[in-house]
Short mmCIF file of C-alpha atoms in Angstrom, two decimals:
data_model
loop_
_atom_site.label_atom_id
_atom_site.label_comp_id
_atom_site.label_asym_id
_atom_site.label_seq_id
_atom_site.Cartn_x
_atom_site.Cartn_y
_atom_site.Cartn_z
CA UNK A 1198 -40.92 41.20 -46.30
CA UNK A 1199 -40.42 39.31 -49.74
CA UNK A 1200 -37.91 39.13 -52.02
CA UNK A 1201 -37.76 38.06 -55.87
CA UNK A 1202 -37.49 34.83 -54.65
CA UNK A 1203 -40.92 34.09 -53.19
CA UNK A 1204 -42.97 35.01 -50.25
CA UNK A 1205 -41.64 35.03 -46.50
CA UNK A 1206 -43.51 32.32 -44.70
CA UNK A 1207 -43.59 32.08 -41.00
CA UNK A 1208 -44.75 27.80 -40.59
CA UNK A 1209 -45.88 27.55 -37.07
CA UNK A 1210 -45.38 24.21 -35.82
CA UNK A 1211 -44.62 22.50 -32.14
CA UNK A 1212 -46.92 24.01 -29.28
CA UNK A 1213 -47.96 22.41 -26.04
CA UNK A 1214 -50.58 20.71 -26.60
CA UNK A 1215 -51.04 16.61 -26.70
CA UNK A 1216 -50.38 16.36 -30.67
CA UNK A 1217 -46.80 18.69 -30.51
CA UNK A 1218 -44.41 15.79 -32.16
CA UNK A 1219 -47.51 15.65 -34.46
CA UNK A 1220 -47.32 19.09 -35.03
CA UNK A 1221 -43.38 18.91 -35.62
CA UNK A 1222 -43.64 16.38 -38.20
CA UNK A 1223 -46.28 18.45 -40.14
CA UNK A 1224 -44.52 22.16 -39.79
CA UNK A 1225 -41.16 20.52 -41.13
CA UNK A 1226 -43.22 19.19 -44.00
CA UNK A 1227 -44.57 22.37 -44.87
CA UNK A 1228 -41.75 24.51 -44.61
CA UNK A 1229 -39.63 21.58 -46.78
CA UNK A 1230 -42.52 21.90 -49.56
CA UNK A 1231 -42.53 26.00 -49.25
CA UNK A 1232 -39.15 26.23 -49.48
CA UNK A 1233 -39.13 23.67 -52.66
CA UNK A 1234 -41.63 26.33 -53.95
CA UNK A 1235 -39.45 29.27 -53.23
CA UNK A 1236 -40.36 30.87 -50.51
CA UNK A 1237 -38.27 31.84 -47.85
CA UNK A 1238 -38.98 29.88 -44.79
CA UNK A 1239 -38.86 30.27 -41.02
CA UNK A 1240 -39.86 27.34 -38.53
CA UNK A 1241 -41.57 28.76 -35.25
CA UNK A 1242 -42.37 27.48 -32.13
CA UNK A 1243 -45.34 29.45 -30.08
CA UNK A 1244 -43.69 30.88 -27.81
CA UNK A 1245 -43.53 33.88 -25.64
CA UNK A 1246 -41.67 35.51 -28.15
CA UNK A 1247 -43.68 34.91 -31.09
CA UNK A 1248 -46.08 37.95 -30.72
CA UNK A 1249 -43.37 39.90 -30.83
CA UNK A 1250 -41.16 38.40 -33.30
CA UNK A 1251 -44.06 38.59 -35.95
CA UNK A 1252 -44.55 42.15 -35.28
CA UNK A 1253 -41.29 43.13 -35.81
CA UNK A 1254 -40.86 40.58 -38.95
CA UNK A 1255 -44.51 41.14 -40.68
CA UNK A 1256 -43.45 38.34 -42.32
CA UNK A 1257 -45.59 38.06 -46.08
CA UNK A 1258 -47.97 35.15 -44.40
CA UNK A 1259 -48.05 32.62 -41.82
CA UNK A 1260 -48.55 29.02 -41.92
CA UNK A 1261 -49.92 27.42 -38.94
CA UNK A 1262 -49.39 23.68 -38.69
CA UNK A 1263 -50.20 23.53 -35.32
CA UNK A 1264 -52.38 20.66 -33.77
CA UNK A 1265 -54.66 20.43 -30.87
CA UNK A 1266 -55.79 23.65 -28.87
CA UNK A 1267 -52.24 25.18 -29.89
CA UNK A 1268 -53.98 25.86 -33.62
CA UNK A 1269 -57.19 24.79 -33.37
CA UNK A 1270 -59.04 26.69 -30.55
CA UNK A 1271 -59.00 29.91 -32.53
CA UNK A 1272 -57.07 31.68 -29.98
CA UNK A 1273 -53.81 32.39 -31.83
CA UNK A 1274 -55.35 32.43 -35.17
CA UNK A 1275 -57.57 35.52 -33.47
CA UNK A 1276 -54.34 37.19 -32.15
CA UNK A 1277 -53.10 36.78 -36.11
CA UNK A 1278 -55.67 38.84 -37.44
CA UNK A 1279 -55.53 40.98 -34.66
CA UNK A 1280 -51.81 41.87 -35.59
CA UNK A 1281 -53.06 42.00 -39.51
CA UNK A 1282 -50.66 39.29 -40.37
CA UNK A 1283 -52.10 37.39 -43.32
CA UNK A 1284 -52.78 33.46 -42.31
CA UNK A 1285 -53.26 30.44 -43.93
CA UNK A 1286 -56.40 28.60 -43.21
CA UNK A 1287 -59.71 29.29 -41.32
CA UNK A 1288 -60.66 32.29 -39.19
CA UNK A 1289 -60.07 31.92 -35.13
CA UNK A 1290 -64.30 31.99 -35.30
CA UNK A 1291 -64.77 28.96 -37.91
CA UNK A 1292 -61.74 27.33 -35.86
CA UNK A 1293 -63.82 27.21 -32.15
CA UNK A 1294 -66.62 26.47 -34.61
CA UNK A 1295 -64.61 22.76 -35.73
CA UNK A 1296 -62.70 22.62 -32.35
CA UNK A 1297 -65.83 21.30 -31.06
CA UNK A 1298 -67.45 18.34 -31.95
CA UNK A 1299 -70.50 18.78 -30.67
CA UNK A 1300 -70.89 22.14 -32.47
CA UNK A 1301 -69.77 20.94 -35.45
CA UNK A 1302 -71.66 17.61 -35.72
CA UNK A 1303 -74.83 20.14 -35.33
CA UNK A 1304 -74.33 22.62 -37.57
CA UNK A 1305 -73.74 20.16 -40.26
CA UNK A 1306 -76.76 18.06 -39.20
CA UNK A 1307 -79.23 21.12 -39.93
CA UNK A 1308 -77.38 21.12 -43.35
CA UNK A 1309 -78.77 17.91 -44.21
CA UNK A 1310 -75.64 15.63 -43.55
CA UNK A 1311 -76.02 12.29 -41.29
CA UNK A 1312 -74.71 12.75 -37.87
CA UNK A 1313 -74.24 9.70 -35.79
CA UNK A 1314 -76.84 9.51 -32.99
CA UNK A 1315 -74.89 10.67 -29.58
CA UNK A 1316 -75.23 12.10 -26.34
CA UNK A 1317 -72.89 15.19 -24.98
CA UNK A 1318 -71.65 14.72 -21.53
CA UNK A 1319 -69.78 17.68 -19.64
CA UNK A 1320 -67.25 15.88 -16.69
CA UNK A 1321 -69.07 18.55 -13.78
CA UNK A 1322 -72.96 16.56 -14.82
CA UNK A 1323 -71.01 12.88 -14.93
CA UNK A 1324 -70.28 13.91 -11.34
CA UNK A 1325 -72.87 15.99 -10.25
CA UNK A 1326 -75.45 13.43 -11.80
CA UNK A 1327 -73.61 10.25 -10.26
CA UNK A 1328 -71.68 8.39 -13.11
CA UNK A 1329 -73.98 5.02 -12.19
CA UNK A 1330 -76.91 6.61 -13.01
CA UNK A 1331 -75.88 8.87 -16.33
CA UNK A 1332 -73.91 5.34 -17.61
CA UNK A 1333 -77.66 3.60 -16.98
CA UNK A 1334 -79.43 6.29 -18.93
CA UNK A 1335 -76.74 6.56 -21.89
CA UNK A 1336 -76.71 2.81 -22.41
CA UNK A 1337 -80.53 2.52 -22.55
CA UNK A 1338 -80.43 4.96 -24.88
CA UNK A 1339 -78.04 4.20 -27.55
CA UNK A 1340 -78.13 0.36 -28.08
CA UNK A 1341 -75.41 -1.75 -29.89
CA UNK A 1342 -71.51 -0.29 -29.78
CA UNK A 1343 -70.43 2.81 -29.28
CA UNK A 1344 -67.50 5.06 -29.53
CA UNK A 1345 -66.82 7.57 -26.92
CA UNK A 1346 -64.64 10.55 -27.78
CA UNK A 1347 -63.27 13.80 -25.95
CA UNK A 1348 -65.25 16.80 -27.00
CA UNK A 1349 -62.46 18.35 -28.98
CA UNK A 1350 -58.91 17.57 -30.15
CA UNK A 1351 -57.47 15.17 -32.81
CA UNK A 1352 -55.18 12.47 -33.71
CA UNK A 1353 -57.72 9.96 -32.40
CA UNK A 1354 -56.42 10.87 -28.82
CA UNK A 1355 -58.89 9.93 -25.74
CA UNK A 1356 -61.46 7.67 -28.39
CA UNK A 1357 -62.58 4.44 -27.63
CA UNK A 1358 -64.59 1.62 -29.57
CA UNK A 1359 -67.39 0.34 -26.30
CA UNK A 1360 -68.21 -2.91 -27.44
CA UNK A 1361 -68.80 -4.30 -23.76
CA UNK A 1362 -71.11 -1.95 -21.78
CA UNK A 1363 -68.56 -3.15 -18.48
CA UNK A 1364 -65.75 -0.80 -20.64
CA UNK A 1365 -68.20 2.53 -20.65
CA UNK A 1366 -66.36 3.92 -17.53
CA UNK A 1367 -63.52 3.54 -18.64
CA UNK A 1368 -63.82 4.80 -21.86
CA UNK A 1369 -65.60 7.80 -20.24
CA UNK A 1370 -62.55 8.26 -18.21
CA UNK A 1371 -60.14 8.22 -21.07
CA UNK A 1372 -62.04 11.10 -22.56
CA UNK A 1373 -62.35 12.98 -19.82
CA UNK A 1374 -58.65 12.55 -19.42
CA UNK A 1375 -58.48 14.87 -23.11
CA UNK A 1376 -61.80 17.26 -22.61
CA UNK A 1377 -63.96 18.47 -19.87
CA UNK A 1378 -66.32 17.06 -22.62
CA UNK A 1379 -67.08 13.64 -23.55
CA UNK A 1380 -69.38 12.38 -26.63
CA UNK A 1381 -70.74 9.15 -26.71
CA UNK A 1382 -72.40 7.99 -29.95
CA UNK A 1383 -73.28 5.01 -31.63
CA UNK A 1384 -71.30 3.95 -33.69
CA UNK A 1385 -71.56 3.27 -37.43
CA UNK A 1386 -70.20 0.38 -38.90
CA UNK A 1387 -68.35 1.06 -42.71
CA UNK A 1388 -65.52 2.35 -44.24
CA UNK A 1389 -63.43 5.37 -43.19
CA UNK A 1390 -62.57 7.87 -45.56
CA UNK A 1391 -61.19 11.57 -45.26
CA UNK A 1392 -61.68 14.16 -47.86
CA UNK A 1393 -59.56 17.48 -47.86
CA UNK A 1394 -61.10 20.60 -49.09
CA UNK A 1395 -58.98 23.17 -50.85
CA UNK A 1396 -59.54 26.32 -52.27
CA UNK A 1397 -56.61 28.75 -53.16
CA UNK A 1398 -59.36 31.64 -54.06
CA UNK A 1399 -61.35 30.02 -56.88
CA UNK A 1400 -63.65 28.51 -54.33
CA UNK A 1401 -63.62 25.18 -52.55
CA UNK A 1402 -63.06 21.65 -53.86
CA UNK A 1403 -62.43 18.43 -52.97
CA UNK A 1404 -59.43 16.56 -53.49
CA UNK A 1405 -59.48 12.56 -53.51
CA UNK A 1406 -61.26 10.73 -51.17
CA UNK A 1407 -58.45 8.79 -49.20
CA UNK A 1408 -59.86 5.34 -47.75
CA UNK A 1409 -58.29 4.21 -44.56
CA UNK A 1410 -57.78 0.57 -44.20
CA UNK A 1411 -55.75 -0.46 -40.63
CA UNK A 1412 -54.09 -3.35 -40.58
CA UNK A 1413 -55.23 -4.15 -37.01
CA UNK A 1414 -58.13 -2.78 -34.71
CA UNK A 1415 -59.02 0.86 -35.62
CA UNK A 1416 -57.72 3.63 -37.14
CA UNK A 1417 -55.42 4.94 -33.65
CA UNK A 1418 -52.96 7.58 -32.71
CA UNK A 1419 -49.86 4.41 -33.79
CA UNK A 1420 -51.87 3.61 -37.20
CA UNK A 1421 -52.11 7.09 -37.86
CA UNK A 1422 -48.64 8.03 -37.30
CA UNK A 1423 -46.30 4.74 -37.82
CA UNK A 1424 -45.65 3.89 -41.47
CA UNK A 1425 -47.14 0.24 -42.29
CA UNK A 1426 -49.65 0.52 -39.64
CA UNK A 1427 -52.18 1.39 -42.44
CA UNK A 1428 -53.19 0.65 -45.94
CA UNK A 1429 -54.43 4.30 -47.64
CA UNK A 1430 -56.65 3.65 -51.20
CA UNK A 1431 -56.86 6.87 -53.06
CA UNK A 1432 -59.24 6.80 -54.97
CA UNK A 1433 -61.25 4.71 -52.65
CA UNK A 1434 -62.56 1.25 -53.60
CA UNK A 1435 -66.06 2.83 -52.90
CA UNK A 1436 -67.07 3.58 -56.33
CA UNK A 1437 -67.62 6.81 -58.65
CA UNK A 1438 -71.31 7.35 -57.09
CA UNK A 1439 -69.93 7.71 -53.53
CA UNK A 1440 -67.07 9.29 -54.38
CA UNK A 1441 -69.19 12.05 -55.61
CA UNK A 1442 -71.27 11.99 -52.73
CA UNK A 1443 -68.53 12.28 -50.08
CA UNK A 1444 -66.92 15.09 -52.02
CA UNK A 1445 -70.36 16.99 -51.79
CA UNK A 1446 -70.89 16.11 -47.92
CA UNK A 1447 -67.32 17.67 -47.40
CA UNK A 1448 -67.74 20.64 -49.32
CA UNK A 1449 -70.77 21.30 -47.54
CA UNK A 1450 -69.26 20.76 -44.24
CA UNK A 1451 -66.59 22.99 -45.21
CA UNK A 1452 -68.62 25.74 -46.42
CA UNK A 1453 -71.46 25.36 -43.44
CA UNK A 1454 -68.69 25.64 -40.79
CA UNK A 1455 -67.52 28.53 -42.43
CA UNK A 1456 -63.83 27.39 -43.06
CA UNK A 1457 -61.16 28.88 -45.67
CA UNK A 1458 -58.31 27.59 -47.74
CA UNK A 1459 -57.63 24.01 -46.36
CA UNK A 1460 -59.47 21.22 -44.29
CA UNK A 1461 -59.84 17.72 -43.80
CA UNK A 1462 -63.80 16.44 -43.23
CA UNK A 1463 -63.47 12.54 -41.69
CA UNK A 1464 -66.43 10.21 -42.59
CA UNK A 1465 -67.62 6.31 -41.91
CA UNK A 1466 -69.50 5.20 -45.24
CA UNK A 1467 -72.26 2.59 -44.33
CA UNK A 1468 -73.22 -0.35 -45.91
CA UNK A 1469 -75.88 1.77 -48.00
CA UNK A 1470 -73.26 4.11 -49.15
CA UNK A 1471 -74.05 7.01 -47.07
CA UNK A 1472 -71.45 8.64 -45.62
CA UNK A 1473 -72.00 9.72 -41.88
CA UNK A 1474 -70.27 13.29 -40.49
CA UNK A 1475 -67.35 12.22 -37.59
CA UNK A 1476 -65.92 15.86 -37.49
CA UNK A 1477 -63.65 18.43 -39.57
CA UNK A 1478 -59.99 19.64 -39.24
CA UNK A 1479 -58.58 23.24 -39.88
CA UNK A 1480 -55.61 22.08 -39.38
CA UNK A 1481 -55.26 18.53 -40.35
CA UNK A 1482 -52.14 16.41 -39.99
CA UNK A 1483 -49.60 17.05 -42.98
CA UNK A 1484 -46.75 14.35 -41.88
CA UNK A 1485 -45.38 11.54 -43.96
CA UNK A 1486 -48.35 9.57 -43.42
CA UNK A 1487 -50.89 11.81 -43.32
CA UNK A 1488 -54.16 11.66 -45.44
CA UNK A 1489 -53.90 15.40 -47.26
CA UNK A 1490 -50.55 15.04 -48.41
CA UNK A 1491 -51.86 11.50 -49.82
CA UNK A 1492 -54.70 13.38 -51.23
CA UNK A 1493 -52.99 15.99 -53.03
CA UNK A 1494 -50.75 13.64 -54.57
CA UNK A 1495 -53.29 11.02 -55.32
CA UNK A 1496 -55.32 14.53 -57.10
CA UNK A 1497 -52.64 14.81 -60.01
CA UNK A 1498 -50.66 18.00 -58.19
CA UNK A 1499 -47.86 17.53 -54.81
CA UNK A 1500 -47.46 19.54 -51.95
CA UNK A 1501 -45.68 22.35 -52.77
CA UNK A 1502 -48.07 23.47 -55.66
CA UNK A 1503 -50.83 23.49 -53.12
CA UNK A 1504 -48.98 25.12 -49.82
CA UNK A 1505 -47.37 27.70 -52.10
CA UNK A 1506 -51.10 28.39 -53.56
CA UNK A 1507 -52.52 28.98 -50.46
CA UNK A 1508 -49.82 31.24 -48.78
CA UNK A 1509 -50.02 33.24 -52.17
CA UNK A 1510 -53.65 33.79 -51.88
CA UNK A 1511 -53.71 34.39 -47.85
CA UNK A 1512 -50.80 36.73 -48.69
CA UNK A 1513 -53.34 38.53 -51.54
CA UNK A 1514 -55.92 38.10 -49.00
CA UNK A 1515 -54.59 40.49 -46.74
CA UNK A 1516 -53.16 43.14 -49.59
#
C-alpha cells in the first residue's frame, strides 16, 4: 500500500497486441512522470502472473497504458474492477463501447456530432456476399475517396486513403488483416486535430486542440511515432471559434460514450469549420511524440501534474 511518499502505482504497459512497442514507450512515460510526482512506481507487463501479483500487492491504483485489445477491449479493465483494484481511466463497458468504431461513430451521431458517411463490412459477408459484388455496391454508394479502416484498434494500423477504386481490395484486405471488421467511409477532406479530455473529479474538460500537420502523405503509424515525421500546432491555426467548437464535440463524445478520467477524441475539420467524429481513445498514445502529452503541455500544466491527478482521484474513487 502507500507510503508518505505518494501513492503505489502499478503502470501497465507492453501486451500482445499490434501497438506493444507503442505501449512500451507510453508505460515508461508514465511511470517516469509518476515517479517525478512521487509515487512509487512499478512497470508491468500482462502477464500470467499479473492477476495474481495485483492481488497479493493491492497496489493504491493502476495505470493502464496499454494499446490495442491488450487495454482497450475492456477485458482486463473488467477483471480490475472485478479484483476492486482502483484504475485509471474508463470502465471495461465504456472501453468495448470506443473499441469499436462502428459503435462509437453511432452513438455520437445520435448526439448530434457529424459522422463521416460509411458502410460496415464484417470479413464472413465480404466472402459470403462475393467481394466483386459488395466492392460494386460500396463504390456506387460512396462516391469520391475513401478511407477504409479495421473496425477497431489504433495507431493508424490497417487504414488506407482509396483514391483509385482499382486499390479498394486491397485496402479491404489490409483491414481485414487488423479486424474481422472493416469500415469504409468517405472521406473528408480538412485538417486533423485531436483533443484530450481530462477530468481528475471536477468533471471533464478539454485540453488544447493539437493540429497534426505530416510532412508527407497522411498522418501513419511512422508519422505518428518517428520524431520529425510531423509538425504538431497547439493551439491550432484553426481559430478561437473552432477551437471552441472542437472542444465541445469532444466533451460530448467523451461524456456520450460514457468514458472517465482521460481520452483522446480524433477529428478532420472541413473547409466550413465543422469538425467531423473519426473515433475516441481510452487509452491514447502517451510517448514522446504523442498528441496528449503535447496537449497537456501546450494547456499551461506537464505530465506529471495530470497522471498524478488522476491516479489520486481513481485511488479516492475506489476509497
Amino acid at each position: 500500500m502507500s507510503d508518505s511518499s505518494g501513492l503505489y502505482v502499478v503502470v501497465l504497459a507492453g501486451g500482445i497486441s499490434h501497438e506493444r512497442d507503442v505501449s512500451l514507450r507510453s508505460g515508461r512515460r508514465v511511470a517516469d512522470a509518476l515517479a517525478a510526482a512521487g509515487h512509487r512506481v512499478v512497470l508491468r507487463d500482462p502477464d500470467a502472473g499479473l492477476l495474481p501479483f495485483l492481488a497479493s500487492e493491492r497496489p493504491d491504483a493502476v495505470f493502464p497504458a496499454l494499446h490495442g485489445s491488450s487495454g482497450e477491449d475492456g477485458s482486463l479493465l473488467d477483471l480490475l474492477r472485478a479484483l476492486g483494484i482502483a484504475t485509471v481511466g474508463s470502465t471495461g463497458s465504456a472501453a468495448r463501447r470506443a473499441w469499436s468504431k462502428p459503435v462509437a461513430s453511432s452513438l455520437v451521431a445520435g448526439a448530434g456530432l457529424s459522422v463521416p458517411e460509411s458502410i460496415v463490412l464484417s470479413h464472413e459477408a465480404f466472402r459470403e456476399l462475393g467481394a466483386a459484388s459488395v466492392l460494386r455496391v460500396v463504390r456506387e454508394a460512396l462516391e469520391g475517396d475513401l478511407v477504409v479502416k479495421p473496425g477497431s484498434g489504433g495507431s493508424a494500423q490497417g487504414v488506407t486513403i482509396v483514391d483509385d477504386p482499382d486499390d479498394l481490395p486491397r485496402a479491404m484486405v489490409e483491414a481485414f488483416t487488423y479486424d474481422e471488421v472493416a469500415i469504409v467511409e468517405r472521406r473528408v477532406f480538412g485538417t486533423e486535430i485531436a483533443v484530450a479530455v481530462v477530468d481528475t473529479g471536477d468533471g471533464p474538460r478539454a485540453l488544447t486542440p493539437v493540429e497534426i500537420e505530416p510532412t508527407h502523405g497522411v498522418y501513419g503509424f511512422q508519422a505518428r511515432y518517428n520524431a520529425g515525421e510531423t509538425t504538431f500546432y497547439a493551439p491550432s491555426r484553426l481559430g478561437d471559434d473552432v477551437a471552441t467548437a472542437l472542444s465541445d464535440a469532444a466533451v460530448l463524445a467523451h461524456r456520450t460514450l460514457g468514458l472517465r478520467d482521460l481520452s483522446r477524441v480524433d477529428f478532420v475539420v472541413d473547409g466550413e469549420g465543422t469538425p467531423w467524429f473519426l473515433e475516441a481513445n481510452v487509452i491514447p498514445g502517451l510517448t514522446e511524440t504523442s498528441l496528449v502529452p503535447l496537449a497537456i503541455e501546450a494547456s499551461g500544466t506537464d505530465a506529471p501534474t495530470v497522471y498524478g491527478s488522476l491516479v489520486r482521484a481513481a485511488a479516492a474513487r475506489a476509497s
